[in-house]
Every structure is written in C-alpha cells, then in structure tokens.
C-alpha cells in the first residue's frame, strides 16, 4: 500500500519532469526538469531492486551528462532565440513517425514476458546486483561491452579532433 | 536499520501499525535525527576552522561567545536566520530559492551511509561508496542552479567553474575509491571497514604502495570536489566577489556554508572509512556500550584529524589558477590514478590478501615520511625563530 503510493509518487515526479523538459519555454528550465526525470528514473530502478544501476544513473546522468548539458547551455550565446537552419519536414510526418514508434513500443510492452517483480527484487536484495553486473560484463556480454567502449572512445577522439586548435608550423 | 524498525513495529512504540507505514515513520525519524546531528557537526566544524585559521594567520579568532567562542556558530546561525531573505529582482526567483535546498539534499543524502560505529549507520547499503559519489552529484547541480539563477556574471562564472571542476575531479576520486574496492570486493561502507583492522598495518593506507598513492589522490580530488582551498575557484573571494553565492543572503547563504563545512567533515569521514580503518578498535572490554563509544570516538578523531589537515592546507596554500586546476587534474591525477589502479589490480591478482611484509614495509615508509616532515618543520622553526604560541587557549 505504502510502496504503491511511493511508486506512484516517483512515477508522477518522473513524468512531470519529462513534461517540463518538453514544454518549458526556457531551455534552462528544460535542463533542470531533466534532473527531475533522471532522479525519478533512479528511484524507479531502486523499486526494481537495481541498486547499482540507480547509483550509476545518478552518477553518470545527473553528475555528468546533466552538468555538461547545463554547461553547454550557459556557454552558448543567445541560446533562447536560435534560428533553425535545418527545417523539419513538417508536423504531420513527425506525428506519424512518433505514433508508429509509440505503437511499436506499446506492443512490445504488452507482449514482453515480464518476470514477477517480487522474485527479482528479493534475489537482488539478498546479494546486491554489483557482482551479477560485473560477471555479465566480463562473461556473456564481453563483446557488446567492448564495442560500447570503442564507440565511447571514438566519440572522445572525435570531440578532441573537432575542438582542438590546429597547430601549423 | 531495518531490524530496528522491525523491532519497533513488533514490540516497541509503533506496535500495531502496518509495516510499510512503520518503516516510513522510522525513516523520517532517522532523517530528522541525522539532519540535526549534521547541523551540529557543520557548526562545530565552522568554529574549529575559524579558530585554526586564526592561529595560522597570527590572529585570535572568535573567543567571545561561550568558553573560547565555542558556541559562536550558534550565534551566527541565529543571526543568519533573523536576517532578511533577499531575492534580487533580476534573479530567477523559483530556481534561486530552490538551489540551496538542492545542494543541501545532495550532501545530506551522503550521510545516510557514513558508518560512525559497528552497526551505527543509517543504512548499510550494498553500494555504499558508489552511493556517496552519486548523491553528492546533486551538490554541483545546486551550485550551477544558484550561479545561473542569480543573474549575475560573477555568480555565473562561479557556477560554471564549479561544474567544470567537480566533474573533472570526480574521475580521479572514483578511480582511487576503485583501487580500494579491488581489495575489499565490496562497495558497502561497513564491509570496507570490516576488511581492515584497528592497527595501522591493517589499514588500507598501508596495505600496499598503490592504496597509499590512492589515499593522496582521493584526498586531493575530494578537496577539489568540495570546493576547498586551494581549489575554491567557484567562490574565489578575490576574483568573483563570492562566486556562485554572491547574491545569497540570510539563511540561504548559510545553507551553502553548512554544505561546505559539512562536506569537509564528509571528506574526512569517507577517507577514514576507506583508508584509515574507520571505527575499528581493539576489543579491550566486554561491555558493548564502552566499545561502541570507543568506536565512535575513534572514528571522529580520525575524521577530524583529516578535517584539521584540510584546514591547515587552506590556511597555508594560495589558490590555483583555472588552467593549473585543469592541468593538475587531467595531466597528472587522472593518468596517475589509471596507472595506479592497473598496478593495484596486478597486485591484487598476485597477492589477493596482501602480505604482512608489504604492510610492515609501508608502515615503516609512512613513519619515515612523518619523521622527515617533522624534521623539516623543526628545521624551519629553528631557522625562522618565530614567536611560538602553543597554548590553544587565547
């Protein structure tokens, strides 16, 4: 009963944050609303018994990505009145595309063979999820893990190449 | 904590309540107690800092309110509460009002996993150390929010500096923590303390050369993350008025200062937990109460020793420049931390339980460093012939 109330409170917080991101006029408000969404998502992970994931969500998204986003917003000159040089195709194709993706996601949600949350949470609460994640990364999921590392490394190198000053002699 | 909550619900004050509601009440109670306790710690730390600083700068410091000025912090708190809470008309009022609370939340949340003694911890969660790094991330968002919403260029510069600094120094700090975690196999705060012993040679500080390096990496990075001098660029008084906190007055400004002083204690507490054996004391008595008190006392002494070192650093070192700050982090601390962690991993693979010879050798080395340090201090004292005032009572 209390858990259900807490869950709905956190879910509401997350969704309200998401609405704030999408609909606020001021882009800085959007960024700060994003924090509510990210915090809410971390809370939902806690409800799923994924303690490690919740902490990493906070550490990476709130401590890293959100701060970088704010940093970019504050350093960008006159960010509020940007001129969109890349005109979109239009609203109706966008609606169609979003609708299609939404239907696909809803179908997936309904058809997925969900595990009973009680078992998962009890298993996670017993020994913590850290060992399991570590074993999975260095065992069955080694290849995706390494591929993700390479993608991130490429992004890092790319960022440095784009932002560094060319030194000519 | 859950056992305590269960006991209260089964036989204690909360008898007959539904379990979920009972938990909520117990959690709220703990949060209330913890908040008051932290305010006390932050207040006393502020008084201590002003006194230590004063001595370093040949001043007297606050000594009027209470014996030796020891309740000066209480007077300051009351003064700040009674001050007018000014919101600048050009500021973004909602964000401006909310920012101090966000910073407060971030640092207050971290105290949930600070282990003051065996079993004396609000929540011994599996991912304790990671949780501390994660939840303190809210502080930087709070400071950024304060900097932006003040609508003041000094504040904005301070906020941006703080963001750049904190996300940079989080990397060496996390890598240093990881070096210790390699030897404990757990992220839980109590688990890390239980993996150490009361004797210095059983501390992680002297476990092997790599944890020794990790200690200094962590301490320096933590000082930078806590915006402490020599890394206090976000509020650099001589450059940015008061940085991100320029426009704040009254209680809201006080909250930021409480975060700073509380953070100082938190740095000491986390370092103590990770490297200095936490609350471990030899089992010298059968009485659980005496042993518990000894543990709490040990933990506080170790933590406050590190707090004292941070004050000492603040009193003696000048502030670094922004480029020096970034150079130190990205060109020195991060590579050292990575190499250190990889070497530590090799060490852990070869000697998973450590070796008594390595520990003893590191202890002797540490002792040698301390002796050398005091020799240098004495040498300079003899040469400069300053007028010494060794009594702390003025």
XYZ file of C-alpha atoms in Angstrom:
563
model
C 0.000 0.000 0.000
C 2.715 2.468 1.116
C 5.003 1.034 -1.563
C 2.352 1.543 -4.198
C 1.863 5.144 -3.040
C 5.625 5.754 -3.130
C 5.870 4.159 -6.548
C 3.107 6.352 -7.970
C 4.639 9.445 -6.382
C 8.001 8.710 -8.005
C 6.389 7.839 -11.326
C 4.425 11.091 -11.251
C 7.609 13.002 -10.430
C 9.380 11.391 -13.399
C 6.570 12.070 -15.852
C 6.095 15.640 -14.604
C 9.798 16.207 -15.143
C 9.528 14.848 -18.660
C 6.642 17.212 -19.396
C 8.726 20.063 -18.042
C 11.570 19.144 -20.386
C 9.294 19.084 -23.396
C 7.062 22.076 -22.748
C 9.005 24.741 -20.864
C 9.752 27.884 -22.814
C 13.127 28.415 -21.196
C 15.802 25.916 -22.188
C 17.499 26.145 -18.771
C 14.195 25.150 -17.151
C 14.094 22.185 -19.507
C 17.544 21.134 -18.370
C 16.608 21.393 -14.695
C 13.387 19.463 -15.344
C 15.539 16.794 -16.910
C 17.123 16.402 -13.500
C 13.729 15.531 -12.005
C 13.225 12.906 -14.712
C 16.656 11.386 -14.174
C 16.197 11.334 -10.397
C 12.793 9.724 -10.840
C 14.266 7.072 -13.120
C 16.882 6.324 -10.457
C 14.044 5.953 -7.950
C 12.264 3.505 -10.262
C 15.468 1.455 -10.513
C 15.520 1.248 -6.730
C 11.979 -0.135 -6.838
C 13.208 -2.812 -9.260
C 15.961 -3.796 -6.820
C 18.648 -2.488 -9.187
C 20.662 -0.555 -6.607
C 23.876 -0.413 -8.610
C 22.079 0.829 -11.692
C 20.273 3.513 -9.669
C 23.546 4.873 -8.268
C 25.214 4.799 -11.679
C 22.196 6.564 -13.153
C 22.660 9.373 -10.642
C 26.436 9.460 -11.033
C 26.546 9.438 -14.831
C 23.384 11.269 -15.802
C 22.933 13.847 -13.032
C 26.603 14.232 -12.107
C 27.967 14.091 -15.627
C 25.613 14.481 -18.551
C 23.181 16.938 -16.975
C 26.030 19.129 -15.759
C 27.590 19.072 -19.220
C 24.226 19.954 -20.749
C 23.858 22.919 -18.402
C 27.429 23.873 -19.135
C 26.737 23.863 -22.869
C 23.527 25.877 -22.417
C 25.206 28.516 -20.288
C 28.164 28.894 -22.630
C 26.088 29.066 -25.819
C 25.496 32.606 -26.970
C 21.788 33.564 -27.080
C 20.536 30.030 -26.927
C 16.900 31.053 -26.390
C 16.353 32.540 -29.860
C 18.087 30.110 -32.157
C 17.428 30.151 -35.839
C 16.717 26.647 -37.013
C 18.612 26.321 -40.244
C 17.601 22.715 -40.691
C 13.850 22.993 -41.377
C 11.838 19.951 -40.397
C 9.684 18.101 -42.893
C 6.563 19.161 -41.035
C 4.341 18.289 -38.132
C 2.184 15.617 -39.707
C 5.031 13.293 -40.781
C 6.527 13.774 -37.323
C 3.236 12.808 -35.705
C 3.034 9.744 -37.931
C 6.570 8.693 -37.077
C 6.087 9.211 -33.332
C 2.763 7.386 -33.482
C 4.368 4.440 -35.242
C 7.195 4.235 -32.690
C 4.660 4.593 -29.875
C 2.539 1.711 -31.179
C 5.635 -0.452 -31.620
C 6.734 0.278 -28.051
C 3.274 -0.345 -26.621
C 3.094 -3.693 -28.447
C 6.486 -4.673 -27.096
C 5.430 -3.678 -23.567
C 2.258 -5.761 -23.736
C 3.878 -8.824 -25.294
C 7.088 -8.940 -23.250
C 7.336 -11.962 -20.910
C 7.708 -9.913 -17.713
C 9.303 -11.563 -14.715
C 7.456 -11.341 -11.408
C 8.970 -8.338 -9.655
C 8.894 -9.931 -6.204
C 11.342 -12.696 -7.158
C 13.751 -10.369 -8.940
C 13.763 -7.835 -6.117
C 14.213 -10.492 -3.430
C 17.144 -12.008 -5.343
C 18.728 -8.583 -5.861
C 18.196 -7.526 -2.235
C 19.979 -10.645 -0.980
C 23.393 -10.217 -2.531
C 23.239 -6.935 -4.402
C 23.397 -6.591 -8.137
C 27.013 -5.440 -8.429
C 28.527 -8.933 -8.694
C 25.965 -10.005 -11.257
C 26.575 -6.958 -13.452
C 30.334 -7.398 -13.242
C 30.158 -11.078 -14.131
C 27.789 -10.413 -17.015
C 30.035 -7.675 -18.428
C 33.154 -9.805 -18.390
C 31.383 -13.044 -19.303
C 28.447 -13.438 -21.708
C 28.288 -9.736 -22.652
C 32.007 -9.138 -23.141
C 31.716 -8.306 -26.838
C 28.899 -5.712 -26.531
C 30.729 -4.212 -23.553
C 33.956 -3.807 -25.500
C 32.083 -2.487 -28.548
C 30.411 0.147 -26.361
C 33.840 1.121 -25.032
C 35.122 1.544 -28.596
C 32.116 3.688 -29.510
C 32.757 5.917 -26.497
C 36.458 6.130 -27.287
C 35.651 7.111 -30.865
C 33.330 9.817 -29.603
C 36.057 11.130 -27.279
C 38.678 11.220 -30.013
C 36.176 12.859 -32.357
C 35.356 15.544 -29.788
C 39.040 16.319 -29.315
C 39.647 16.488 -33.073
C 36.671 18.837 -33.524
C 37.528 21.156 -30.675
C 41.318 21.402 -30.719
C 43.143 24.252 -32.363
C 45.068 23.332 -35.487
C 48.761 23.877 -34.846
C 50.682 24.615 -38.028
C 54.391 25.087 -38.152
C 18.142 -0.119 10.479
C 15.509 -2.488 9.181
C 15.961 -4.707 12.243
C 15.420 -1.709 14.496
C 12.335 -0.702 12.528
C 11.020 -4.278 12.718
C 11.604 -4.373 16.458
C 9.851 -1.054 16.981
C 6.866 -2.235 14.976
C 6.702 -5.682 16.629
C 7.233 -4.770 20.271
C 8.081 -1.090 20.610
C 6.392 2.259 20.219
C 4.945 1.604 16.784
C 3.117 -1.580 17.805
C 0.186 -2.491 15.629
C 0.940 -0.140 12.757
C 1.080 -1.505 9.231
C 4.681 -2.416 8.408
C 5.055 -0.041 5.466
C 3.811 2.946 7.456
C 6.076 1.986 10.338
C 9.083 1.981 8.008
C 8.152 5.400 6.675
C 7.917 6.782 10.221
C 11.250 5.244 11.247
C 12.953 6.588 8.123
C 11.551 10.064 8.743
C 12.720 9.880 12.363
C 16.220 8.867 11.335
C 16.371 11.607 8.724
C 15.329 14.169 11.352
C 17.934 12.976 13.863
C 20.623 12.856 11.201
C 19.818 16.369 9.947
C 20.177 17.789 13.453
C 23.355 15.852 14.044
C 24.875 17.102 10.782
C 23.971 20.686 11.570
C 25.833 20.275 14.870
C 28.847 18.775 13.101
C 28.882 21.514 10.461
C 28.508 24.226 13.092
C 31.290 22.916 15.305
C 33.496 22.459 12.231
C 32.925 26.089 11.279
C 34.026 27.265 14.722
C 37.036 24.937 14.629
C 38.009 26.180 11.199
C 37.859 29.810 12.217
C 39.979 29.106 15.279
C 42.572 27.030 13.421
C 42.751 29.572 10.654
C 43.145 32.417 13.108
C 46.098 30.688 14.741
C 47.723 30.050 11.373
C 47.329 33.717 10.443
C 48.504 35.012 13.877
C 45.039 36.209 14.878
C 42.896 35.291 17.846
C 39.686 34.193 16.172
C 36.221 34.043 17.730
C 36.599 33.697 21.509
C 33.739 35.725 22.990
C 30.554 33.631 22.732
C 30.804 30.808 25.238
C 34.039 29.332 26.531
C 36.712 30.012 23.892
C 33.989 31.083 21.475
C 32.788 27.504 21.225
C 29.143 28.455 20.599
C 29.970 31.216 18.141
C 28.441 29.058 15.388
C 25.108 29.023 17.231
C 25.090 32.820 17.444
C 25.972 33.049 13.748
C 23.170 30.665 12.871
C 20.600 32.669 14.842
C 21.868 35.879 13.272
C 21.518 34.433 9.783
C 18.029 33.091 10.437
C 16.872 36.545 11.525
C 18.364 38.295 8.504
C 16.216 39.358 5.593
C 15.977 36.838 2.792
C 16.669 38.947 -0.290
C 15.822 37.706 -3.763
C 17.288 40.071 -6.376
C 14.597 41.450 -8.677
C 16.508 40.337 -11.776
C 17.010 36.819 -10.440
C 15.013 33.793 -11.497
C 13.105 33.552 -8.220
C 11.948 29.888 -8.132
C 15.323 28.465 -9.092
C 17.106 30.988 -6.872
C 15.053 29.879 -3.882
C 15.357 26.180 -4.646
C 19.121 25.949 -5.316
C 20.349 25.900 -1.674
C 17.972 23.060 -0.859
C 19.262 21.020 -3.776
C 22.865 21.450 -2.662
C 21.763 20.586 0.878
C 19.931 17.444 -0.298
C 22.969 16.180 -2.135
C 25.328 16.415 0.779
C 22.794 15.402 3.406
C 21.937 12.244 1.454
C 25.544 11.108 1.640
C 25.395 10.954 5.448
C 22.961 8.042 5.213
C 25.901 5.700 4.638
C 28.524 7.206 6.966
C 29.443 4.444 9.440
C 30.045 6.014 12.865
C 30.426 2.666 14.593
C 29.751 -1.042 14.373
C 26.060 -1.054 13.457
C 25.801 2.717 13.941
C 24.899 3.593 10.383
C 21.602 4.776 8.964
C 21.623 2.375 6.009
C 24.417 -0.073 5.249
C 23.536 -0.475 1.585
C 25.412 -2.768 -0.792
C 26.702 0.064 -2.936
C 27.672 2.492 -0.150
C 30.749 4.183 -1.668
C 29.181 4.457 -5.095
C 26.072 5.966 -3.491
C 28.185 8.685 -1.875
C 29.732 9.706 -5.202
C 26.334 9.538 -6.884
C 24.300 11.532 -4.416
C 26.883 14.281 -3.941
C 26.458 14.956 -7.672
C 23.335 16.903 -6.678
C 25.512 19.492 -4.950
C 27.087 20.552 -8.234
C 23.664 20.918 -9.850
C 22.628 23.055 -6.880
C 25.668 25.304 -7.257
C 25.130 25.609 -11.023
C 21.479 26.469 -10.393
C 22.490 29.106 -7.854
C 25.029 30.554 -10.263
C 22.661 30.767 -13.182
C 19.530 31.945 -11.389
C 21.319 34.821 -9.606
C 21.562 36.620 -12.944
C 24.950 37.978 -12.011
C 28.070 37.432 -14.043
C 30.269 36.623 -11.064
C 27.778 34.072 -9.866
C 27.506 32.507 -13.307
C 31.278 32.295 -13.664
C 31.482 30.708 -10.236
C 28.797 28.172 -11.121
C 30.475 27.200 -14.369
C 33.866 26.892 -12.707
C 32.340 24.676 -10.067
C 30.758 22.415 -12.679
C 33.973 22.035 -14.654
C 35.940 21.376 -11.511
C 33.641 18.855 -9.908
C 33.078 16.693 -12.966
C 36.823 16.678 -13.688
C 37.902 15.685 -10.203
C 35.219 13.040 -9.875
C 37.300 10.804 -12.159
C 40.490 10.534 -10.068
C 38.353 10.312 -6.913
C 36.313 7.424 -8.297
C 39.444 5.642 -9.548
C 41.068 5.984 -6.123
C 37.969 4.500 -4.494
C 38.061 1.684 -7.041
C 41.651 0.899 -6.051
C 40.450 0.163 -2.525
C 37.404 -1.737 -3.739
C 39.751 -4.095 -5.627
C 40.987 -5.348 -2.249
C 37.656 -5.419 -0.391
C 35.421 -6.964 -3.035
C 32.516 -4.933 -1.659
C 31.193 -1.398 -2.011
C 29.440 -1.415 1.359
C 30.904 1.048 3.860
C 30.778 -1.409 6.770
C 32.209 -4.123 4.528
C 35.188 -1.910 3.677
C 35.805 -1.137 7.352
C 35.479 -4.808 8.317
C 38.142 -5.660 5.735
C 40.580 -3.544 7.787
C 41.801 -3.823 11.371
C 42.422 -1.465 14.273
C 46.196 -1.477 13.792
C 47.746 0.896 11.242
C 49.342 -2.011 9.358
C 45.876 -3.394 8.739
C 44.591 -0.123 7.288
C 44.229 0.232 3.556
C 46.502 3.267 3.721
C 49.425 0.929 4.375
C 48.032 -2.142 2.609
C 50.346 -1.697 -0.382
C 52.035 1.172 -2.270
C 49.059 1.601 -4.608
C 46.450 2.216 -1.920
C 48.943 4.610 -0.321
C 49.007 6.629 -3.551
C 45.221 6.273 -3.866
C 44.779 7.905 -0.455
C 46.526 11.079 -1.577
C 44.746 11.036 -4.930
C 41.422 10.713 -3.175
C 42.151 13.393 -0.596
C 43.263 15.941 -3.201
C 40.326 15.145 -5.501
C 37.882 15.285 -2.610
C 39.194 18.702 -1.586
C 38.680 19.861 -5.163
C 35.194 18.360 -5.287
C 34.304 20.012 -2.003
C 35.454 23.379 -3.425
C 38.083 23.774 -0.732
C 41.149 25.972 -0.967
C 43.499 25.596 -2.873
C 40.671 24.632 -5.241
C 37.987 27.102 -4.131
C 37.701 28.728 -7.565
C 33.869 28.661 -7.617
C 33.739 31.228 -4.830
C 37.191 32.795 -5.160
C 36.602 35.891 -2.993
C 39.377 37.934 -4.554
C 38.209 37.351 -8.127
C 34.478 36.656 -8.166
C 33.169 38.508 -5.061
C 31.734 35.287 -3.622
C 31.274 33.244 -6.776
C 28.086 31.276 -7.110
C 26.853 32.533 -3.715
C 27.279 36.265 -4.395
C 23.582 37.146 -4.356
C 22.568 34.958 -1.445
C 21.801 36.372 1.957
C 20.496 35.182 5.285
C 19.519 31.572 5.767
C 20.009 30.548 2.145
C 23.595 31.702 2.163
C 24.046 29.934 5.488
C 22.807 26.695 3.915
C 25.582 26.869 1.316
C 28.153 27.394 4.033
C 26.733 24.495 6.014
C 27.129 22.356 2.898
C 30.742 23.438 2.663
C 31.602 22.670 6.281
C 29.529 19.523 6.362
C 31.259 18.416 3.185
C 34.593 18.940 4.876
C 33.585 16.519 7.608
C 32.202 14.142 4.986
C 35.562 14.111 3.175
C 37.249 13.220 6.457
C 34.681 10.514 7.183
C 34.933 8.880 3.754
C 38.747 8.943 3.826
C 38.671 7.418 7.312
C 36.329 4.689 6.131
C 38.269 3.847 3.010
C 41.853 4.158 4.182
C 42.191 4.636 7.936
C 40.302 1.659 9.308
C 37.105 3.533 10.188
C 35.802 2.771 13.669
C 37.993 -0.294 14.240
C 39.240 -0.518 17.831
C 40.858 -3.473 19.618
C 38.321 -5.458 21.674
C 39.679 -4.278 25.023
C 36.472 -4.712 27.014
C 33.382 -6.901 27.091
C 30.982 -4.015 27.560
C 29.221 -3.315 24.294
C 28.418 0.263 25.270
C 32.015 1.199 26.133
C 33.256 -0.468 22.970
C 30.641 1.383 20.909
C 31.619 4.716 22.441
C 35.294 3.977 21.781
C 34.454 3.201 18.158
C 32.532 6.439 17.671
C 35.337 8.388 19.360
C 37.979 6.723 17.161
C 36.003 7.480 14.031
C 35.522 11.116 14.999
C 39.173 11.599 15.964
C 40.409 10.186 12.654
C 37.867 12.158 10.627
C 38.617 15.393 12.477
C 42.337 14.866 12.047
C 41.786 14.894 8.276
C 39.468 17.899 8.624
C 42.287 19.626 10.510
C 44.720 18.797 7.685
C 42.276 20.319 5.174
C 42.042 23.494 7.284
C 45.798 23.590 7.531
C 46.093 23.282 3.740
C 43.540 26.042 3.366
C 45.441 28.296 5.703
C 48.805 27.825 4.023
C 48.351 27.331 0.274
C 47.339 30.002 -2.253
C 44.527 29.340 -4.702
C 45.461 27.694 -8.016
C 44.573 29.252 -11.353
C 41.895 27.705 -13.570
C 44.396 26.350 -16.081
C 46.567 24.944 -13.291
C 43.483 23.301 -11.815
C 42.661 21.547 -15.082
C 46.308 20.658 -15.745
C 46.626 19.098 -12.326
C 43.528 17.002 -12.858
C 43.816 15.874 -16.469
C 47.572 15.741 -16.958
C 48.625 14.424 -13.565
C 45.902 12.999 -11.338
C 43.903 11.107 -13.973
C 46.889 9.307 -15.593
C 48.405 8.559 -12.184
C 45.067 7.217 -10.976
C 44.676 4.956 -14.020
C 48.206 3.539 -13.834
C 47.867 3.176 -10.084
C 44.630 1.246 -10.434
C 46.018 -1.120 -13.065
C 49.112 -1.829 -10.972
C 46.866 -2.361 -7.945
C 44.852 -4.863 -9.982
C 48.065 -6.782 -10.740
C 48.978 -6.679 -7.062
C 45.512 -7.941 -6.134
C 45.846 -10.784 -8.637
C 49.245 -11.849 -7.250
C 48.618 -11.287 -3.540
C 44.836 -11.151 -3.025
C 45.119 -10.959 0.765
C 48.110 -8.668 0.865
C 51.364 -9.566 2.536
C 52.449 -8.745 6.066
C 55.884 -7.765 4.753
C 54.437 -5.240 2.309
C 52.189 -3.846 5.050
C 55.036 -3.584 7.539
C 57.275 -2.003 4.887
C 54.607 0.568 4.014
C 54.137 1.362 7.716
C 57.863 1.966 8.125
C 57.841 4.081 4.975
C 54.893 6.144 6.239
C 56.590 6.590 9.602
C 59.768 7.682 7.822
C 57.806 10.267 5.823
C 56.216 11.608 9.010
C 59.596 11.809 10.778
C 61.126 13.593 7.797
C 58.212 16.026 7.737
C 58.599 16.917 11.398
C 62.344 17.283 10.984
C 61.750 19.810 8.210
C 59.205 21.656 10.347
C 61.615 21.804 13.283
C 64.439 22.920 10.984
C 62.383 25.804 9.653
C 61.202 26.720 13.139
C 64.789 26.924 14.342
C 65.830 28.980 11.338
C 62.959 31.447 11.280
C 62.841 31.784 15.113
C 59.145 32.774 15.161
C 57.380 33.666 18.378
C 55.547 30.452 19.298
C 52.156 30.397 20.999
C 51.497 26.727 21.593
C 48.570 27.007 24.008
C 45.277 26.738 22.072
C 43.505 28.927 24.649
C 43.553 32.625 23.881
